[in-house]
Amino acid sequence: MSSAVAPAERSVRELLTDETFGRYFAGNLISNCGNWIQNVSAATAVFSITRSATLTGVVSGALWLGSLVLQPYAGAVSDRVDRRRMLLFGQSLSLVAAIVLAVWTVAVGIDGLPGPWPIIGVTLFIGVGNAISIPAMQALVPALVPPADLEQAIALNAVTFTLGRALGPAIAAVILLVGGPTLGFVVNAGTFLPLVIVLLVIRQREVERRGDTDGSVREVLRLVRRDRRLLVLLAATTAIGWTSDPINTLTPPMADQFGAGQAMVGVFVGCFGGGAALHSVFLRRVRNRLGLHRLGVVGLAGFGAGMMLFAVSPTPWLAAASLALAGIAFLGAITAVTTRMQRGIDEDVRGRVMALWGVTFLGVRPIAALVDGALADLAGPRLATALAACVALAGAALLAYSDRSTLAAATAAGTG
C-alpha cells in the first residue's frame, strides 16, 4: 500500500503561469504600479501649482493617510470575512475616485483647478480604498496556492509591492515626459481595472481558520509585543517606508535646485524604479546566495547609503545614479523583510499582522512626507533627504543586531 506523495513546490515560472495565482500576481502588480504613478503625478502637479515642498509632502502623504488610520481595523475585518470580496470592494472604491480626478483634470487642465486641494482630496479617497485593500491583498495568498507553494507565493506577492514601488515611478517618469500629470491621473485610473476583473473570475481554495481568536486589533498588538522577531521586522519596515518618501516628496525640489524641471523629476524617479526593476531579474539568485537575513541587512544599509549619496550629489546625473543604486538595495530590503514577516503567521491573525505591515511601510508615509516637506522648506531638500537616509541606516543596524542576538541565543541553547 503506497502513501500519497505531497506535491513538490513549483518554480517561479510555473507559479506565474498558474491560472489563479499568475492572474492575481499580474493584476496586483499593475494596481500597485498605479499607486506610485498617482503619487508621483500628484506630487509633481502640486509642486508646479504651489512651489511648496510642504504641500507636496501633504499630497504624497494623502495617498497613505488611510493606511495609517484605517489599516489595523481593515486587517481585523479581513480576518473575519471573504478576503477576495473585501479586496474587490477596496479596489472598486479607489477606481471610482481615480476616475473622478482623471476626468476633472482632462476637462479643465492642471492650471484650471482651484488650487491643489482637489488633487489632495481625491488622492485621500484613493488612499482609503488602498487601506481597505492592502490587508486582504496580503492575506489572500494562502487561498490562491496549495500549501507546498505558499512560501514562494508569499515572496512573489511581496515582489508585487516592491516592483510596483519600483516600476510605478519609472512609468510615471515616461508619463510626465509625454503628457504631464494629467496623463498620469488617466493611466492610474486604468490600472485598477485588471485586478478588479481578475478578482471577479479567479477561484480560491478554502483556507481553514480555527476561529479561536477574538479578532481584535488589541489581540494582534499583544502578539507583536510578545514576538520580538515581528517587532524588529516591523521596525525595519518602518525604516524602509520612511526613507523611501523623498523619492516622491523631495525629488521635485531637488530637481528645482539643479535648475531642472519636471523632466528631471521623471529621470530621478525613473532611475530609482529602474534600479529596483533591474534587481528583480536577479532577486531569487541574490536571495538564495545571501539568505533572507543578510539580504535584509545589506539591502537596508545600501538603501540608506544610496539616499545619502543622492543628498550630497553635486550634479543631477550623479544624483540619478545614486537613486538607481538606492532602488537596487530597496527591492532586496523590502522583499526580505516582508517574506520573513509572512513566514509562520497563523491564518487567523494574518490579515491583522499584514495590516501592521501596511501601517509601517505605507501608513508612515504621511508623517514622513510632512516632516520631509517641512524640513525641505526650512533647510533645503538635501538636509531633509540626508536625515531620511539615516533612518534606513539605523534600521539596518537594528536588524543586524537582532539577527546576531537571535543566532547567539540559538547557539547557546544548542550547546547548553
Coordinates of C-alpha atoms in Angstrom, one line a residue:
M1 CA 0.0 0.0 0.0
S2 CA 1.7 3.2 -1.1
S3 CA 1.3 6.5 0.7
A4 CA 0.4 9.7 -1.1
V5 CA 3.3 11.9 -2.1
A6 CA 2.9 15.6 -1.2
P7 CA 3.2 17.8 -4.3
A8 CA 6.5 19.4 -4.8
E9 CA 7.0 23.2 -4.7
R10 CA 6.5 24.8 -8.1
S11 CA 9.1 27.1 -9.7
V12 CA 8.6 30.8 -10.1
R13 CA 7.8 30.4 -13.8
E14 CA 5.1 27.7 -13.0
L15 CA 3.5 29.9 -10.4
L16 CA 3.5 33.0 -12.7
T17 CA 1.7 31.0 -15.4
D18 CA -0.8 29.4 -13.0
E19 CA -4.3 30.4 -14.0
T20 CA -5.2 31.6 -10.5
F21 CA -2.0 32.9 -8.9
G22 CA -0.5 34.2 -12.2
R23 CA -3.5 36.3 -12.9
Y24 CA -3.6 37.6 -9.4
F25 CA 0.1 38.5 -9.5
A26 CA -0.3 40.4 -12.7
G27 CA -3.4 42.4 -11.6
N28 CA -1.8 43.1 -8.2
L29 CA 1.4 44.3 -9.8
I30 CA -0.5 46.7 -12.2
S31 CA -2.6 48.1 -9.3
N32 CA 0.5 48.7 -7.2
C33 CA 2.2 50.4 -10.1
G34 CA -0.8 52.7 -10.4
N35 CA -0.5 53.8 -6.7
W36 CA 3.0 55.2 -7.4
I37 CA 2.0 56.7 -10.8
Q38 CA -0.6 58.6 -8.8
N39 CA 1.8 59.6 -6.1
V40 CA 4.5 60.9 -8.5
S41 CA 1.9 62.6 -10.7
A42 CA 0.1 64.3 -7.8
A43 CA 3.3 65.4 -6.2
T44 CA 4.6 66.9 -9.4
A45 CA 1.3 68.6 -10.1
V46 CA 1.0 70.1 -6.6
F47 CA 4.6 71.4 -6.7
S48 CA 4.1 73.0 -10.1
I49 CA 1.0 74.8 -8.7
T50 CA 2.3 75.9 -5.3
R51 CA 6.1 75.7 -5.4
S52 CA 5.8 74.4 -1.8
A53 CA 7.6 71.3 -0.6
T54 CA 5.3 71.2 2.4
L55 CA 2.2 70.9 0.2
T56 CA 4.0 68.4 -2.0
G57 CA 4.5 66.4 1.2
V58 CA 0.8 66.7 2.0
V59 CA -0.3 65.2 -1.3
S60 CA 2.3 62.5 -1.1
G61 CA 1.1 61.6 2.4
A62 CA -2.6 61.8 1.5
L63 CA -2.4 58.6 -0.6
W64 CA -1.2 56.7 2.5
L65 CA -3.1 58.5 5.3
G66 CA -5.8 55.9 5.1
S67 CA -3.2 53.2 5.7
L68 CA -2.1 54.9 8.9
V69 CA -5.6 55.3 10.3
L70 CA -7.7 52.5 8.8
Q71 CA -5.5 49.6 8.1
P72 CA -5.4 48.0 11.6
Y73 CA -9.2 47.8 11.5
A74 CA -9.3 46.7 7.9
G75 CA -7.0 43.9 8.9
A76 CA -9.3 42.8 11.7
V77 CA -12.2 42.7 9.2
S78 CA -10.1 40.7 6.7
D79 CA -9.6 38.0 9.4
R80 CA -13.4 37.6 9.6
V81 CA -14.8 38.0 6.0
D82 CA -14.1 36.7 2.5
R83 CA -10.8 38.4 1.7
R84 CA -11.4 38.4 -2.1
R85 CA -14.7 40.3 -1.8
M86 CA -13.1 42.8 0.6
L87 CA -10.2 43.4 -1.8
L88 CA -12.7 43.8 -4.7
F89 CA -14.6 46.5 -2.7
G90 CA -11.4 48.4 -1.8
Q91 CA -10.2 48.4 -5.4
S92 CA -13.5 49.5 -6.7
L93 CA -13.6 52.4 -4.3
S94 CA -10.2 53.6 -5.4
L95 CA -11.2 53.1 -9.1
V96 CA -14.2 55.5 -8.8
A97 CA -12.1 58.2 -7.0
A98 CA -9.3 57.9 -9.6
I99 CA -11.8 58.3 -12.5
V100 CA -13.1 61.5 -10.9
L101 CA -9.7 63.0 -10.7
A102 CA -8.8 61.9 -14.3
V103 CA -12.0 63.3 -15.8
W104 CA -11.7 66.6 -13.8
T105 CA -8.1 67.3 -14.9
V106 CA -8.7 66.3 -18.5
A107 CA -11.7 68.7 -18.6
V108 CA -10.0 71.8 -17.1
G109 CA -6.3 71.0 -17.0
I110 CA -4.0 71.3 -14.0
D111 CA -3.9 75.1 -14.2
G112 CA -7.7 75.2 -14.3
L113 CA -8.0 73.6 -10.9
P114 CA -8.9 75.8 -7.9
G115 CA -5.5 75.2 -6.3
P116 CA -4.0 71.9 -5.1
W117 CA -6.9 70.8 -2.9
P118 CA -8.9 68.8 -5.5
I119 CA -5.8 66.7 -6.1
I120 CA -5.1 66.3 -2.4
G121 CA -8.8 65.5 -1.6
V122 CA -9.3 62.9 -4.3
T123 CA -5.9 61.3 -3.6
L124 CA -7.1 60.9 0.0
F125 CA -10.1 58.9 -1.2
I126 CA -8.0 56.7 -3.4
G127 CA -5.9 56.0 -0.3
V128 CA -9.0 54.9 1.7
G129 CA -9.6 52.3 -0.9
N130 CA -6.0 51.2 -0.7
A131 CA -6.2 51.0 3.1
I132 CA -9.2 48.6 2.8
S133 CA -7.4 46.6 0.1
I134 CA -3.9 46.0 1.5
P135 CA -4.5 43.6 4.4
A136 CA -6.8 41.5 2.2
M137 CA -4.3 41.7 -0.7
Q138 CA -1.5 40.3 1.5
A139 CA -3.6 37.8 3.4
L140 CA -5.4 36.3 0.4
V141 CA -2.3 34.5 -0.9
P142 CA -2.8 31.2 1.0
A143 CA -6.2 30.8 -0.6
L144 CA -4.6 31.0 -4.1
V145 CA -2.0 28.3 -4.0
P146 CA -1.5 24.8 -2.4
P147 CA 0.4 24.7 0.9
A148 CA 3.6 23.5 -0.9
D149 CA 3.8 26.7 -2.9
L150 CA 2.9 29.1 -0.1
E151 CA 6.4 30.4 0.8
Q152 CA 7.3 31.1 -2.9
A153 CA 3.9 32.7 -3.5
I154 CA 4.4 34.9 -0.4
A155 CA 7.8 36.0 -1.7
L156 CA 6.3 36.8 -5.2
N157 CA 3.4 38.7 -3.6
A158 CA 5.9 40.8 -1.7
V159 CA 7.6 41.5 -5.0
T160 CA 4.4 43.0 -6.4
F161 CA 4.6 45.7 -3.8
T162 CA 8.3 46.3 -4.3
L163 CA 8.2 46.1 -8.0
G164 CA 5.1 48.4 -8.0
R165 CA 7.1 50.8 -5.9
A166 CA 10.0 50.4 -8.4
L167 CA 8.2 50.3 -11.8
G168 CA 5.5 52.8 -10.9
P169 CA 7.8 55.8 -10.6
A170 CA 9.7 54.6 -13.7
I171 CA 6.5 54.5 -15.7
A172 CA 5.5 57.9 -14.2
A173 CA 8.7 59.3 -15.4
V174 CA 7.8 58.5 -19.0
I175 CA 4.3 59.7 -18.5
L176 CA 5.5 63.1 -17.1
L177 CA 7.7 63.5 -20.1
V178 CA 5.0 62.6 -22.6
G179 CA 1.8 64.1 -21.2
G180 CA 2.4 65.6 -17.7
P181 CA 0.5 64.8 -14.5
T182 CA -2.9 64.8 -16.2
L183 CA -1.9 61.7 -18.3
G184 CA -0.6 60.2 -15.1
F185 CA -4.1 60.5 -13.5
V186 CA -5.7 58.9 -16.5
V187 CA -3.3 56.0 -16.6
N188 CA -3.7 55.5 -12.8
A189 CA -7.5 55.1 -13.2
G190 CA -6.9 52.4 -15.8
T191 CA -4.6 50.4 -13.5
F192 CA -7.3 49.4 -11.1
L193 CA -9.4 47.6 -13.7
P194 CA -7.2 44.5 -14.3
L195 CA -7.2 43.4 -10.6
V196 CA -11.0 44.1 -10.4
I197 CA -11.5 41.8 -13.4
V198 CA -9.2 39.1 -12.0
L199 CA -11.0 39.1 -8.6
L200 CA -14.3 38.5 -10.4
V201 CA -13.1 35.5 -12.3
I202 CA -10.5 33.6 -10.2
R203 CA -11.4 30.7 -7.9
Q204 CA -9.9 30.5 -4.5
R205 CA -9.4 27.4 -2.3
E206 CA -10.8 27.0 1.2
V207 CA -8.4 28.0 3.9
E208 CA -9.2 26.8 7.4
R209 CA -9.4 29.4 10.1
R210 CA -9.7 27.9 13.6
G211 CA -11.7 30.9 14.9
D212 CA -10.2 30.7 18.4
T213 CA -9.1 34.3 18.5
D214 CA -11.2 37.3 19.5
G215 CA -10.5 39.1 16.1
S216 CA -9.5 42.4 17.7
V217 CA -6.7 44.8 16.9
R218 CA -5.6 44.7 20.5
E219 CA -5.0 41.0 20.3
V220 CA -2.5 41.3 17.5
L221 CA -0.8 44.2 19.2
R222 CA -0.3 41.9 22.2
L223 CA 1.1 39.2 19.9
V224 CA 3.6 41.6 18.4
R225 CA 4.8 42.8 21.8
R226 CA 5.4 39.2 22.8
D227 CA 7.2 38.3 19.5
R228 CA 10.5 40.2 19.3
R229 CA 11.1 38.9 15.8
L230 CA 7.9 40.5 14.5
L231 CA 8.6 43.7 16.4
V232 CA 12.0 44.1 14.8
L233 CA 10.7 43.3 11.3
L234 CA 8.0 46.0 11.7
A235 CA 10.6 48.5 12.8
A236 CA 12.8 47.6 9.8
T237 CA 9.7 48.0 7.5
T238 CA 9.1 51.5 9.1
A239 CA 12.7 52.5 8.2
I240 CA 12.2 51.4 4.6
G241 CA 8.9 53.2 4.3
W242 CA 10.2 56.4 5.8
T243 CA 13.4 56.5 3.7
S244 CA 11.5 55.9 0.5
D245 CA 9.4 59.1 1.0
P246 CA 12.0 61.5 -0.5
I247 CA 11.6 59.8 -3.9
N248 CA 8.2 61.4 -4.2
T249 CA 8.2 64.4 -1.8
L250 CA 11.8 65.7 -2.4
T251 CA 12.6 64.9 -6.0
P252 CA 10.7 68.0 -7.3
P253 CA 12.5 70.5 -5.1
M254 CA 15.8 68.7 -5.7
A255 CA 15.3 68.9 -9.4
D256 CA 14.5 72.6 -8.9
Q257 CA 17.8 73.2 -7.1
F258 CA 19.6 71.7 -10.0
G259 CA 17.8 74.2 -12.3
A260 CA 15.8 71.5 -14.0
G261 CA 12.0 70.9 -14.2
Q262 CA 9.5 68.0 -14.4
A263 CA 11.7 66.1 -16.9
M264 CA 14.5 65.8 -14.2
V265 CA 11.9 64.7 -11.7
G266 CA 11.0 61.9 -14.1
V267 CA 14.6 61.0 -14.5
F268 CA 15.1 60.8 -10.8
V269 CA 12.1 58.6 -10.0
G270 CA 12.8 56.6 -13.2
C271 CA 16.3 55.8 -12.1
F272 CA 15.1 54.6 -8.7
G273 CA 12.5 52.5 -10.3
G274 CA 14.8 51.2 -12.9
G275 CA 17.4 50.1 -10.3
A276 CA 14.8 48.1 -8.4
A277 CA 13.4 46.6 -11.6
L278 CA 16.9 45.5 -12.7
H279 CA 17.4 43.8 -9.3
S280 CA 14.1 42.0 -9.7
V281 CA 15.6 40.0 -12.5
F282 CA 18.3 38.6 -10.2
L283 CA 16.4 38.7 -7.0
R284 CA 15.9 35.0 -6.5
R285 CA 19.6 34.3 -7.2
V286 CA 20.7 37.0 -4.8
R287 CA 18.2 35.8 -2.1
N288 CA 19.5 32.3 -2.4
R289 CA 23.1 33.4 -2.1
L290 CA 22.7 35.8 0.8
G291 CA 19.7 34.4 2.6
L292 CA 16.8 36.5 3.7
H293 CA 18.5 37.6 6.9
R294 CA 21.6 39.1 5.3
L295 CA 19.7 40.4 2.3
G296 CA 17.5 42.5 4.6
V297 CA 20.5 44.0 6.4
V298 CA 22.6 44.6 3.3
G299 CA 19.6 46.0 1.5
L300 CA 18.7 48.4 4.2
A301 CA 22.3 49.6 4.6
G302 CA 22.6 50.0 0.8
F303 CA 19.3 51.9 0.6
G304 CA 20.4 54.4 3.2
A305 CA 23.8 54.8 1.6
G306 CA 22.3 55.4 -1.8
M307 CA 19.9 58.0 -0.5
M308 CA 22.7 59.7 1.4
L309 CA 24.7 60.0 -1.8
F310 CA 21.7 61.4 -3.5
A311 CA 21.5 64.1 -0.8
V312 CA 25.1 65.3 -1.3
S313 CA 25.4 64.8 -5.1
P314 CA 26.9 67.9 -6.8
T315 CA 25.4 67.1 -10.2
P316 CA 21.9 65.8 -11.3
W317 CA 23.4 62.8 -13.1
L318 CA 25.3 61.6 -10.1
A319 CA 22.1 62.1 -8.1
A320 CA 20.3 60.0 -10.7
A321 CA 22.9 57.2 -10.4
S322 CA 22.7 57.3 -6.6
L323 CA 18.9 56.8 -6.8
A324 CA 19.5 53.8 -9.1
L325 CA 21.7 52.2 -6.5
A326 CA 19.2 53.0 -3.8
G327 CA 16.5 51.3 -5.9
I328 CA 18.5 48.1 -6.2
A329 CA 19.0 48.0 -2.5
F330 CA 15.4 48.9 -1.7
L331 CA 14.0 46.0 -3.5
G332 CA 16.2 43.5 -1.7
A333 CA 15.4 45.0 1.7
I334 CA 11.6 45.2 1.5
T335 CA 11.3 41.7 -0.1
A336 CA 13.5 40.1 2.5
V337 CA 11.7 41.8 5.4
T338 CA 8.2 41.2 4.1
T339 CA 8.8 37.5 3.3
R340 CA 10.3 36.9 6.8
M341 CA 7.2 38.5 8.3
Q342 CA 4.8 36.4 6.4
R343 CA 6.5 33.1 7.5
G344 CA 4.9 31.3 10.4
I345 CA 1.9 33.6 10.8
D346 CA -1.2 31.8 11.9
E347 CA -4.1 32.2 9.4
D348 CA -6.4 33.6 12.0
V349 CA -4.2 36.7 12.5
R350 CA -2.6 37.0 9.1
G351 CA -4.8 39.9 8.0
R352 CA -4.1 41.9 11.1
V353 CA -0.4 41.3 11.1
M354 CA -0.1 42.3 7.5
A355 CA -2.2 45.3 8.3
L356 CA 0.5 46.4 10.7
W357 CA 3.0 45.8 7.8
G358 CA 0.9 48.2 5.8
V359 CA 0.9 50.8 8.6
T360 CA 4.6 50.7 8.9
F361 CA 5.5 50.5 5.2
L362 CA 2.8 52.8 3.8
G363 CA 1.0 54.4 6.7
V364 CA 4.2 56.0 8.0
R365 CA 4.4 57.9 4.7
P366 CA 2.1 60.8 5.6
I367 CA 4.2 61.6 8.7
A368 CA 7.4 61.2 6.7
A369 CA 6.1 63.4 3.9
L370 CA 5.1 66.2 6.2
V371 CA 8.4 66.1 8.1
D372 CA 10.4 65.9 4.8
G373 CA 8.5 68.7 3.2
A374 CA 8.7 71.0 6.2
L375 CA 12.4 70.3 6.6
A376 CA 13.0 71.0 2.9
D377 CA 11.2 74.3 3.1
L378 CA 13.2 75.3 6.2
A379 CA 16.7 74.0 5.5
G380 CA 16.6 72.6 1.9
P381 CA 15.8 69.2 0.4
R382 CA 19.4 68.0 0.7
L383 CA 19.3 68.0 4.5
A384 CA 15.8 66.5 4.6
T385 CA 17.0 63.7 2.3
A386 CA 20.1 63.0 4.4
L387 CA 18.1 62.7 7.6
A388 CA 15.7 60.3 5.9
A389 CA 18.7 58.2 4.8
C390 CA 19.8 58.0 8.4
V391 CA 16.6 56.2 9.3
A392 CA 17.4 53.4 6.9
L393 CA 20.9 53.1 8.2
A394 CA 19.5 52.9 11.8
G395 CA 17.1 50.2 10.6
A396 CA 19.9 48.2 9.1
A397 CA 21.9 48.4 12.4
L398 CA 18.8 47.3 14.4
L399 CA 18.1 44.3 12.1
A400 CA 21.8 43.2 12.2
Y401 CA 21.9 43.4 16.0
S402 CA 18.7 41.5 16.4
D403 CA 19.7 38.7 14.0
R404 CA 23.1 38.4 15.7
S405 CA 21.4 38.2 19.1
T406 CA 19.0 35.6 17.9
L407 CA 21.7 33.5 16.4
A408 CA 23.8 33.7 19.6
A409 CA 20.8 32.7 21.7
A410 CA 20.1 29.7 19.4
T411 CA 23.8 28.6 19.5
A412 CA 23.8 28.9 23.3
A413 CA 20.6 26.9 23.6
G414 CA 22.0 24.2 21.3
T415 CA 25.2 23.8 23.3
G416 CA 23.7 24.2 26.7

